[in-house]
Amino acid sequence: EDQVTQSPEALRLQEGESSSLNCSYTVSGLRGLFWYRQDPGKGPEFLFTLYSAGEEKEKERLKATLTKKESFLHITAPKPEDSATYLCAVRTGGGNKLTFGTGTQLKVEL
Amino acid sequence: GAGVSQSPSNKVTEKGKDVELRCDPISGHTALYWYRQSLGQGLEFLIYFQGNSAPDKSGLPSDRFSAERTGGSVSTLTIQRTQQEDSAVYLCASSPLSGGPPRETQYFGPGTRLLVL
């Protein structure tokens, strides 16, 4: 059974304090790892897709990386507007469903 | 362009009643998914539609749950004889599944918050 574990569950940063969120996975046949951002009361917003170990993607203050066992979402010099829950999901096998982790709740304070 | 829309945004119902949740996918997207997000838990896959193929119903938790997709576009998720444990946010997503990458990326709607009293 595919498993996705995210850590930490919650993270509090000061504005400008860089950090990383972790997503570790145990799957058979990874066909894509997805990062989403979810604001309270809203649906997940797509950020990145990574397909193979060594791949990296960047968007503004966010950078996602992938190894054979885990993915990291690096946040550089975060701002309060980066506060949200960050979700990691994997697509495996022959289907199209995503298996999600429980997320990391990030709060960036002034 | 317009994103995935869902209605109603909130629904309060009494235990034992039936509810219908609606999803309008992004125009032109051939794949449609339903997920459930319970408090403190990750998103849980429910069902997947792709074109005219038979839906993947492997995530439906019981036979009280059903879904249909009419004309390859709008989808309705129906929960019969609702129970308190059905209280959750129900999210719909769609994917183009054609054209260039990232064709399999799922784009989510805002969700329907269901509360069963």
Coordinates of N, CA and C in Angstrom, one line a residue, chain B residues 2-48:
Chain B
A2 N -12.1 30.0 -16.1 CA -12.9 29.5 -15.0 C -12.2 28.3 -14.4
G3 N -12.2 28.1 -13.1 CA -11.7 26.9 -12.5 C -12.8 25.9 -12.2
V4 N -12.5 24.9 -11.4 CA -13.5 24.0 -11.0 C -14.4 24.6 -10.0
S5 N -15.7 24.4 -10.2 CA -16.7 25.0 -9.3 C -17.5 23.9 -8.6
Q6 N -17.9 24.1 -7.4 CA -18.6 23.1 -6.6 C -19.8 23.8 -5.9
S7 N -20.9 23.0 -5.8 CA -22.0 23.6 -5.1 C -22.8 22.5 -4.4
P8 N -23.4 22.8 -3.2 CA -23.3 24.0 -2.5 C -21.9 24.2 -1.9
S9 N -21.6 25.3 -1.3 CA -20.3 25.5 -0.7 C -20.4 24.9 0.8
N10 N -21.6 25.0 1.3 CA -21.8 24.4 2.6 C -23.2 23.7 2.6
K11 N -23.2 22.5 3.4 CA -24.5 21.8 3.5 C -24.6 21.2 4.9
V12 N -25.7 21.5 5.5 CA -26.0 20.9 6.8 C -27.2 20.0 6.6
T13 N -27.1 18.8 7.1 CA -28.2 17.9 6.9 C -28.4 17.1 8.2
E14 N -29.5 16.4 8.3 CA -29.8 15.5 9.4 C -29.4 14.1 9.1
K15 N -29.0 13.4 10.1 CA -28.6 12.0 9.9 C -29.8 11.2 9.3
G16 N -29.5 10.4 8.3 CA -30.5 9.6 7.6 C -31.0 10.3 6.3
K17 N -30.7 11.6 6.1 CA -31.2 12.2 4.9 C -30.2 11.9 3.7
D18 N -30.6 12.1 2.5 CA -29.7 12.0 1.3 C -29.2 13.4 0.9
V19 N -28.0 13.4 0.4 CA -27.5 14.7 -0.1 C -26.9 14.5 -1.5
E20 N -26.9 15.6 -2.3 CA -26.3 15.6 -3.6 C -25.3 16.8 -3.7
L21 N -24.1 16.5 -4.1 CA -23.0 17.5 -4.2 C -22.7 17.6 -5.7
R22 N -22.5 18.8 -6.2 CA -22.3 19.0 -7.6 C -20.9 19.5 -7.9
C23 N -20.4 19.1 -9.0 CA -19.0 19.6 -9.5 C -19.1 19.9 -11.0
D24 N -18.6 21.1 -11.3 CA -18.4 21.6 -12.7 C -16.9 21.6 -13.0
P25 N -16.4 20.7 -13.8 CA -15.0 20.8 -14.0 C -14.5 21.9 -14.9
I26 N -13.3 22.1 -15.1 CA -12.7 23.0 -16.0 C -13.1 22.6 -17.5
S27 N -13.6 23.5 -18.3 CA -14.0 23.2 -19.6 C -12.9 22.5 -20.4
G28 N -13.2 21.4 -21.0 CA -12.3 20.6 -21.8 C -11.5 19.6 -21.1
H29 N -11.6 19.5 -19.7 CA -10.9 18.5 -19.0 C -11.7 17.2 -19.1
T30 N -11.0 16.1 -19.4 CA -11.7 14.9 -19.6 C -11.8 14.0 -18.3
A31 N -10.9 14.3 -17.4 CA -10.8 13.5 -16.2 C -11.4 14.3 -15.0
L32 N -12.2 13.6 -14.1 CA -12.8 14.2 -13.0 C -12.7 13.3 -11.8
Y33 N -12.3 13.9 -10.6 CA -12.0 13.1 -9.4 C -12.9 13.7 -8.3
W34 N -13.2 12.8 -7.3 CA -13.8 13.2 -6.0 C -12.9 12.7 -4.9
Y35 N -12.6 13.6 -4.0 CA -11.9 13.3 -2.8 C -12.7 13.7 -1.5
R36 N -12.3 13.2 -0.4 CA -12.9 13.6 0.9 C -11.8 14.0 1.8
Q37 N -12.0 15.1 2.5 CA -11.0 15.6 3.5 C -11.6 15.7 4.8
S38 N -11.3 14.8 5.7 CA -11.8 14.9 7.1 C -10.8 15.6 8.0
L39 N -11.3 16.1 9.1 CA -10.5 16.9 10.0 C -9.3 16.1 10.4
G40 N -8.1 16.6 10.3 CA -6.9 16.0 10.7 C -6.4 14.8 9.9
Q41 N -7.1 14.6 8.7 CA -6.7 13.5 7.8 C -6.3 14.1 6.5
G42 N -5.6 13.3 5.7 CA -5.3 13.7 4.4 C -6.4 13.5 3.4
L43 N -6.3 14.0 2.2 CA -7.4 13.8 1.3 C -7.5 12.4 0.9
E44 N -8.7 11.9 0.8 CA -9.0 10.5 0.6 C -9.7 10.3 -0.8
F45 N -9.1 9.6 -1.7 CA -9.7 9.4 -3.0 C -11.0 8.6 -2.9
L46 N -12.0 9.1 -3.7 CA -13.3 8.4 -3.7 C -13.6 7.7 -5.0
I47 N -13.6 8.5 -6.1 CA -13.9 8.0 -7.4 C -13.3 8.9 -8.5
Y48 N -13.1 8.2 -9.7 CA -12.5 8.9 -10.8 C -13.2 8.5 -12.1

